[in-house]
CSV table of C-alpha atoms in Angstrom, one decimal:
chain,number,residue,atom,x,y,z
A,1,UNK,CA,8.5,18.0,30.3
A,2,UNK,CA,7.7,19.6,27.0
A,3,UNK,CA,10.0,22.2,25.6
A,4,UNK,CA,9.0,25.8,25.9
A,5,UNK,CA,7.4,26.8,22.6
A,6,UNK,CA,9.6,28.8,20.2
A,7,UNK,CA,8.7,32.5,20.0
A,8,UNK,CA,8.9,34.9,17.2
A,9,UNK,CA,9.0,38.6,17.6
A,10,UNK,CA,6.7,41.0,15.7
A,11,UNK,CA,7.3,44.8,15.6
A,12,UNK,CA,4.1,46.8,16.3
A,13,UNK,CA,3.3,50.2,14.9
A,14,UNK,CA,4.4,51.9,18.1
A,15,UNK,CA,7.9,50.4,17.7
A,16,UNK,CA,7.6,47.8,20.4
A,17,UNK,CA,8.1,44.1,20.0
A,18,UNK,CA,5.4,41.6,20.8
A,19,UNK,CA,6.3,37.9,21.3
A,20,UNK,CA,4.0,35.3,20.0
A,21,UNK,CA,4.2,31.5,20.0
A,22,UNK,CA,4.7,29.7,16.7
A,23,UNK,CA,1.7,27.7,15.7
A,24,UNK,CA,2.1,24.0,15.3
A,25,UNK,CA,-0.1,21.9,13.0
A,26,UNK,CA,-2.1,19.1,14.4
A,27,UNK,CA,-0.3,16.5,12.3
A,28,UNK,CA,3.2,17.6,13.4
A,29,UNK,CA,2.0,17.6,17.0
A,30,UNK,CA,0.6,14.1,16.6
A,31,UNK,CA,3.8,12.8,15.0
A,32,UNK,CA,5.9,14.4,17.8
A,33,UNK,CA,3.8,12.7,20.5
A,34,UNK,CA,3.9,9.4,18.5
A,35,UNK,CA,7.7,9.3,18.5
A,36,UNK,CA,7.8,10.2,22.2
A,37,UNK,CA,5.8,7.0,22.9
A,38,UNK,CA,8.5,4.4,23.6
A,39,UNK,CA,6.2,1.4,23.0
A,40,UNK,CA,5.1,2.9,19.6
A,41,UNK,CA,8.7,3.5,18.6
A,42,UNK,CA,9.6,-0.1,19.4
A,43,UNK,CA,6.6,-1.2,17.4
A,44,UNK,CA,7.7,0.9,14.4
A,45,UNK,CA,11.2,-0.4,14.6
A,46,UNK,CA,10.0,-4.0,14.7
A,47,UNK,CA,7.6,-3.5,11.8
A,48,UNK,CA,10.4,-1.9,9.7
A,49,UNK,CA,12.7,-4.8,10.4
A,50,UNK,CA,9.9,-7.3,9.5
A,51,UNK,CA,9.3,-5.4,6.2
A,52,UNK,CA,13.0,-5.5,5.4
A,53,UNK,CA,13.1,-9.2,6.2
A,54,UNK,CA,10.1,-9.9,3.9
A,55,UNK,CA,11.3,-7.8,1.0
A,56,UNK,CA,14.9,-9.2,1.1
A,57,UNK,CA,13.9,-12.7,2.1
A,58,UNK,CA,15.6,-14.3,-0.9
A,59,UNK,CA,18.9,-12.5,0.1
A,60,UNK,CA,18.6,-13.2,3.9
A,61,UNK,CA,17.3,-16.7,4.0
A,62,UNK,CA,20.0,-19.4,3.8
A,63,UNK,CA,17.8,-21.6,1.6
A,64,UNK,CA,14.8,-21.3,-0.6
A,65,UNK,CA,11.6,-22.0,1.4
A,66,UNK,CA,10.7,-25.1,-0.8
A,67,UNK,CA,14.3,-26.5,-0.9
A,68,UNK,CA,14.4,-29.8,1.1
A,69,UNK,CA,16.7,-32.7,1.7
A,70,UNK,CA,15.0,-35.8,3.0
A,71,UNK,CA,18.1,-37.1,4.7
A,72,UNK,CA,18.1,-34.0,6.9
A,73,UNK,CA,14.6,-34.3,8.2
A,74,UNK,CA,14.1,-33.0,11.8
A,75,UNK,CA,17.9,-32.3,12.3
A,76,UNK,CA,18.7,-29.7,14.9
A,77,UNK,CA,21.9,-27.8,15.9
A,78,UNK,CA,23.7,-28.7,19.1
A,79,UNK,CA,22.8,-25.5,20.9
A,80,UNK,CA,19.1,-26.4,20.7
A,81,UNK,CA,19.5,-29.6,22.7
A,82,UNK,CA,20.6,-27.3,25.6
A,83,UNK,CA,17.5,-25.2,25.3
A,84,UNK,CA,15.1,-28.2,24.8
A,85,UNK,CA,16.8,-31.2,26.7
A,86,UNK,CA,13.7,-33.4,26.0
A,87,UNK,CA,14.8,-33.5,22.3
A,88,UNK,CA,18.1,-35.3,23.1
A,89,UNK,CA,16.8,-38.9,22.7
A,90,UNK,CA,15.3,-38.2,19.3
A,91,UNK,CA,17.3,-35.4,17.7
A,92,UNK,CA,20.0,-35.8,15.0
A,93,UNK,CA,22.7,-33.2,15.4
A,94,UNK,CA,23.5,-31.0,12.4
A,95,UNK,CA,25.0,-27.6,12.2
A,96,UNK,CA,23.8,-27.0,8.6
A,97,UNK,CA,20.5,-25.5,9.9
A,98,UNK,CA,20.7,-22.6,12.4
A,99,UNK,CA,17.3,-23.5,14.0
A,100,UNK,CA,16.8,-27.0,12.7
A,101,UNK,CA,15.0,-28.6,9.8
A,102,UNK,CA,11.3,-29.6,9.6
A,103,UNK,CA,9.9,-33.1,9.0
A,104,UNK,CA,10.8,-33.2,5.3
A,105,UNK,CA,14.2,-31.5,5.6
A,106,UNK,CA,13.4,-27.9,4.9
A,107,UNK,CA,15.3,-25.1,6.8
A,108,UNK,CA,13.0,-23.7,9.5
A,109,UNK,CA,14.7,-20.3,9.6
A,110,UNK,CA,14.3,-19.8,5.9
A,111,UNK,CA,10.7,-20.7,6.0
A,112,UNK,CA,10.0,-18.4,8.9
A,113,UNK,CA,11.7,-15.5,7.0
A,114,UNK,CA,9.6,-16.2,3.9
A,115,UNK,CA,6.5,-16.6,6.0
A,116,UNK,CA,6.8,-12.9,7.0
A,117,UNK,CA,5.7,-12.1,3.5
A,118,UNK,CA,2.3,-13.7,4.0
A,119,UNK,CA,1.6,-12.1,7.4
A,120,UNK,CA,2.7,-8.6,6.3
A,121,UNK,CA,0.7,-8.9,3.1
A,122,UNK,CA,-2.4,-9.6,5.1
A,123,UNK,CA,-1.4,-6.8,7.5
A,124,UNK,CA,-1.4,-4.2,4.7
A,125,UNK,CA,-3.9,-5.5,2.2
A,126,UNK,CA,-6.6,-6.3,4.8
A,127,UNK,CA,-6.9,-2.8,6.1
A,128,UNK,CA,-7.0,-1.3,2.6
A,129,UNK,CA,-9.9,-3.6,1.6
A,130,UNK,CA,-11.7,-2.9,4.9
A,131,UNK,CA,-11.3,0.8,4.6
A,132,UNK,CA,-12.2,0.9,0.9
A,133,UNK,CA,-15.5,-0.9,1.6
A,134,UNK,CA,-16.3,0.4,5.1
A,135,UNK,CA,-15.5,4.1,4.5
A,136,UNK,CA,-17.6,4.3,1.3
A,137,UNK,CA,-20.5,2.4,2.8
A,138,UNK,CA,-20.4,4.3,6.1
A,139,UNK,CA,-20.0,7.7,4.3
A,140,UNK,CA,-23.1,7.1,2.2
A,141,UNK,CA,-25.1,5.9,5.2
A,142,UNK,CA,-24.1,8.7,7.6
A,143,UNK,CA,-24.4,11.5,5.1
A,144,UNK,CA,-27.7,10.4,3.6
A,145,UNK,CA,-29.3,9.8,6.9
A,146,UNK,CA,-33.0,9.0,7.4
A,147,UNK,CA,-34.4,5.8,5.7
A,148,UNK,CA,-31.3,5.1,3.7
A,149,UNK,CA,-29.2,5.2,6.9
A,150,UNK,CA,-31.6,2.9,8.7
A,151,UNK,CA,-31.7,0.3,6.0
A,152,UNK,CA,-27.9,0.3,5.5
A,153,UNK,CA,-27.2,0.0,9.2
A,154,UNK,CA,-29.7,-2.9,9.5
A,155,UNK,CA,-27.7,-4.7,6.9
A,156,UNK,CA,-24.6,-4.2,8.9
A,157,UNK,CA,-26.4,-5.5,12.0
A,158,UNK,CA,-27.4,-8.6,10.1
A,159,UNK,CA,-23.7,-9.1,9.0
A,160,UNK,CA,-22.7,-8.7,12.7
A,161,UNK,CA,-25.1,-11.5,13.5
A,162,UNK,CA,-23.0,-14.1,11.7
A,163,UNK,CA,-19.9,-15.5,13.5
A,164,UNK,CA,-17.2,-13.8,11.5
A,165,UNK,CA,-14.6,-16.6,11.8
A,166,UNK,CA,-17.1,-19.3,10.9
A,167,UNK,CA,-18.3,-17.2,7.9
A,168,UNK,CA,-14.7,-16.9,6.7
A,169,UNK,CA,-14.1,-20.7,7.1
A,170,UNK,CA,-17.3,-21.4,5.1
A,171,UNK,CA,-16.3,-19.0,2.4
A,172,UNK,CA,-12.7,-20.3,2.1
A,173,UNK,CA,-14.0,-23.9,2.0
A,174,UNK,CA,-16.4,-22.9,-0.8
A,175,UNK,CA,-13.7,-21.1,-2.8
A,176,UNK,CA,-11.3,-24.0,-2.5
A,177,UNK,CA,-13.8,-26.6,-3.6
A,178,UNK,CA,-15.7,-24.8,-6.3
A,179,UNK,CA,-12.7,-23.2,-8.0
A,180,UNK,CA,-10.8,-26.3,-8.7
A,181,UNK,CA,-11.9,-27.6,-12.1
A,182,UNK,CA,-13.1,-24.7,-14.2
A,183,UNK,CA,-13.6,-23.9,-17.8
A,184,UNK,CA,-10.9,-21.6,-19.2
A,185,UNK,CA,-12.0,-18.1,-19.9
A,186,UNK,CA,-14.6,-17.9,-17.2
A,187,UNK,CA,-14.5,-15.3,-14.4
A,188,UNK,CA,-14.1,-18.1,-11.8
A,189,UNK,CA,-11.2,-19.5,-13.8
A,190,UNK,CA,-9.5,-16.1,-13.8
A,191,UNK,CA,-9.9,-15.8,-10.0
A,192,UNK,CA,-8.6,-19.3,-9.6
A,193,UNK,CA,-5.5,-18.5,-11.6
A,194,UNK,CA,-4.9,-15.3,-9.6
A,195,UNK,CA,-5.2,-17.2,-6.4
A,196,UNK,CA,-2.8,-19.8,-7.7
A,197,UNK,CA,-0.3,-17.2,-8.7
A,198,UNK,CA,-0.5,-15.5,-5.3
A,199,UNK,CA,0.1,-18.8,-3.5
A,200,UNK,CA,-3.5,-19.0,-2.2
A,201,UNK,CA,-3.6,-15.5,-0.7
A,202,UNK,CA,-6.2,-14.0,-3.1
A,203,UNK,CA,-9.1,-15.8,-1.5
A,204,UNK,CA,-7.8,-15.0,2.0
A,205,UNK,CA,-7.9,-11.3,1.0
A,206,UNK,CA,-11.5,-11.7,-0.3
A,207,UNK,CA,-12.6,-13.5,2.8
A,208,UNK,CA,-11.2,-10.9,5.1
A,209,UNK,CA,-12.4,-8.0,3.0
A,210,UNK,CA,-16.0,-9.3,2.9
A,211,UNK,CA,-16.2,-9.8,6.7
A,212,UNK,CA,-14.0,-7.0,8.1
A,213,UNK,CA,-15.6,-3.8,6.8
A,214,UNK,CA,-18.6,-3.6,9.2
A,215,UNK,CA,-16.8,-2.0,12.1
A,216,UNK,CA,-15.2,0.5,9.8
A,217,UNK,CA,-18.5,1.3,8.3
A,218,UNK,CA,-20.1,2.0,11.7
A,219,UNK,CA,-17.2,4.1,12.8
A,220,UNK,CA,-17.2,6.1,9.6
A,221,UNK,CA,-21.0,6.7,9.9
A,222,UNK,CA,-20.6,7.8,13.6
A,223,UNK,CA,-17.8,10.2,12.7
A,224,UNK,CA,-19.8,11.7,9.8
A,225,UNK,CA,-22.9,12.2,11.9
A,226,UNK,CA,-20.8,14.2,14.4
A,227,UNK,CA,-19.4,16.6,11.8
A,228,UNK,CA,-21.9,16.9,9.0
A,229,UNK,CA,-23.8,19.7,10.7
A,230,UNK,CA,-20.7,21.7,11.5
A,231,UNK,CA,-20.4,25.3,10.3
A,232,UNK,CA,-17.8,24.6,7.6
A,233,UNK,CA,-20.0,21.9,6.1
A,234,UNK,CA,-23.0,24.2,6.0
A,235,UNK,CA,-20.8,26.9,4.4
A,236,UNK,CA,-19.6,24.5,1.7
A,237,UNK,CA,-23.2,23.4,1.1
A,238,UNK,CA,-24.4,27.0,0.8
A,239,UNK,CA,-21.7,27.7,-1.8
A,240,UNK,CA,-23.2,24.9,-4.0
A,241,UNK,CA,-20.6,22.2,-3.3
A,242,UNK,CA,-21.8,18.7,-4.4
A,243,UNK,CA,-22.3,15.9,-1.8
A,244,UNK,CA,-19.4,14.0,-3.3
A,245,UNK,CA,-17.2,17.1,-2.9
A,246,UNK,CA,-18.3,17.7,0.7
A,247,UNK,CA,-17.7,14.1,1.8
A,248,UNK,CA,-14.3,13.7,0.2
A,249,UNK,CA,-12.9,17.2,0.5
A,250,UNK,CA,-14.3,18.4,3.8
A,251,UNK,CA,-15.6,15.5,5.9
A,252,UNK,CA,-13.2,12.6,5.3
A,253,UNK,CA,-10.0,14.7,5.8
A,254,UNK,CA,-11.3,15.7,9.2
A,255,UNK,CA,-12.2,12.2,10.4
A,256,UNK,CA,-9.5,10.1,8.8
A,257,UNK,CA,-7.3,10.1,11.9
A,258,UNK,CA,-9.7,7.9,14.1
A,259,UNK,CA,-10.3,5.6,11.1
A,260,UNK,CA,-6.6,5.0,10.6
A,261,UNK,CA,-6.1,4.3,14.3
A,262,UNK,CA,-9.0,1.9,14.5
A,263,UNK,CA,-7.8,0.0,11.4
A,264,UNK,CA,-4.2,-0.2,12.8
A,265,UNK,CA,-5.5,-1.7,16.0
A,266,UNK,CA,-7.5,-4.3,13.8
A,267,UNK,CA,-4.4,-5.5,12.0
A,268,UNK,CA,-3.4,-8.1,14.6
A,269,UNK,CA,-6.8,-9.6,14.1
A,270,UNK,CA,-6.3,-9.9,10.4
A,271,UNK,CA,-2.9,-11.6,11.0
A,272,UNK,CA,-4.4,-13.9,13.5
A,273,UNK,CA,-7.2,-14.8,11.1
A,274,UNK,CA,-4.8,-15.7,8.3
A,275,UNK,CA,-2.7,-17.8,10.8
A,276,UNK,CA,-5.8,-19.7,12.0
A,277,UNK,CA,-6.9,-20.4,8.4
A,278,UNK,CA,-3.5,-21.7,7.5
A,279,UNK,CA,-3.5,-23.7,10.8
A,280,UNK,CA,-6.6,-25.6,9.8
A,281,UNK,CA,-5.5,-26.0,6.1
A,282,UNK,CA,-7.5,-23.2,4.5
A,283,UNK,CA,-4.7,-20.7,4.1
A,284,UNK,CA,-1.9,-20.4,1.6
A,285,UNK,CA,-1.1,-23.2,-0.8
A,286,UNK,CA,1.9,-25.5,0.0
A,287,UNK,CA,4.8,-25.2,-0.2
A,288,UNK,CA,4.2,-21.4,0.4
A,289,UNK,CA,5.3,-20.9,4.0
A,290,UNK,CA,2.9,-19.4,6.6
A,291,UNK,CA,3.5,-19.2,10.3
A,292,UNK,CA,0.1,-20.6,11.0
A,293,UNK,CA,0.7,-23.6,8.7
A,294,UNK,CA,4.2,-24.2,10.3
A,295,UNK,CA,2.7,-24.1,13.8
A,296,UNK,CA,0.1,-26.7,12.6
A,297,UNK,CA,2.7,-29.0,11.2
A,298,UNK,CA,5.0,-28.6,14.2
A,299,UNK,CA,2.2,-29.2,16.7
A,300,UNK,CA,2.1,-32.9,15.7
A,301,UNK,CA,5.6,-33.4,17.1
A,302,UNK,CA,5.7,-30.7,19.7
A,303,UNK,CA,6.9,-33.0,22.4
A,304,UNK,CA,9.9,-34.4,20.5
A,305,UNK,CA,10.7,-31.3,18.3
A,306,UNK,CA,9.3,-28.2,20.0
A,307,UNK,CA,11.6,-26.0,17.9
A,308,UNK,CA,9.2,-26.5,14.9
A,309,UNK,CA,6.4,-24.7,16.8
A,310,UNK,CA,8.2,-22.1,18.9
A,311,UNK,CA,10.1,-20.3,16.2
A,312,UNK,CA,7.1,-19.4,14.0
A,313,UNK,CA,4.9,-18.8,17.1
A,314,UNK,CA,7.4,-16.3,18.5
A,315,UNK,CA,7.6,-14.5,15.1
A,316,UNK,CA,3.8,-14.4,15.0
A,317,UNK,CA,3.6,-13.0,18.5
A,318,UNK,CA,6.3,-10.4,17.8
A,319,UNK,CA,4.4,-9.2,14.7
A,320,UNK,CA,1.1,-8.9,16.4
A,321,UNK,CA,2.6,-7.1,19.4
A,322,UNK,CA,4.4,-4.7,17.1
A,323,UNK,CA,1.1,-3.6,15.4
A,324,UNK,CA,-0.6,-3.4,18.8
A,325,UNK,CA,2.1,-1.1,20.0
A,326,UNK,CA,1.9,1.1,16.9
A,327,UNK,CA,-1.9,1.2,17.1
A,328,UNK,CA,-1.9,2.3,20.8
A,329,UNK,CA,0.7,4.9,20.0
A,330,UNK,CA,-1.4,6.3,17.1
A,331,UNK,CA,-4.5,6.4,19.3
A,332,UNK,CA,-2.7,8.4,21.9
A,333,UNK,CA,-1.1,10.7,19.4
A,334,UNK,CA,-4.3,11.5,17.5
A,335,UNK,CA,-6.5,11.8,20.5
A,336,UNK,CA,-7.3,15.5,20.9
A,337,UNK,CA,-8.0,15.0,24.6
A,338,UNK,CA,-4.4,14.2,25.3
A,339,UNK,CA,-3.0,17.4,23.7
A,340,UNK,CA,-0.9,19.3,26.2
A,341,UNK,CA,-0.9,16.5,28.8
A,342,UNK,CA,2.2,14.7,27.7
């Protein structure tokens, strides 16, 4: 049960006291209900632990992700034989690696720890790009209305007609083939060097950003259509406020909650897209570790060395579940219909 609201006492002119409940802001109420959601709290804790693991990967990981020893290829610790008895005829026992080594003698645990950097980078950069494009596009469409709105939404409908994953694959294949041998000083050469410096993640961000903004644009448009005729908007317009001021000072602050919730729920999709691209060889550049690439490599020997697949797969699943829990908690916390029911 909720706690009884705190009461202040105010003295009236007649000398009596009148009790009145302290007001509580919508944001504080949403945060309170968010932290009362056990699944959301679990998700937040897991995300914080993953962030710490990614930030301090060079301190936590026993080895560097690219460090290898060919004589230690596919070695596993003794405890893993008990978990996967089918490995016993093939495995070489070694206690130097907590979760075993991959096919070229690299520590699996270290590569999984460093791989968190890739997934979390996509989890945070993907929504920023999607919101930056989608919110601006949807705001212009919804606020302008009429013919402009119709044309802009038809463009979104056309974009929806393309299979998103197939479009990303085609774009990544184009980037990786056309940006290989370039003349120094050109824009394409600069982009290629940026992608190389980021371990192949730049073009992943570009691919996700170009294809992930449509839903955010439609949601923003719908939210703006529902509030742009409200009294406070009419008051701002009558006082001579510019369209830019009305959108960014009056409309967006009142609709940002549902947008953040929707984008949080979309984060597992971004992580899954990156993992799939890495799985088919269009993700990060080797030897940069990615959970999707590790699953792809391990799947070739899953019957003899299942540890190569299960460890990155478990981490990928935990990360996606964590963001799903957080997204569900944010949706419940910011839904006005649930106020006073929990």
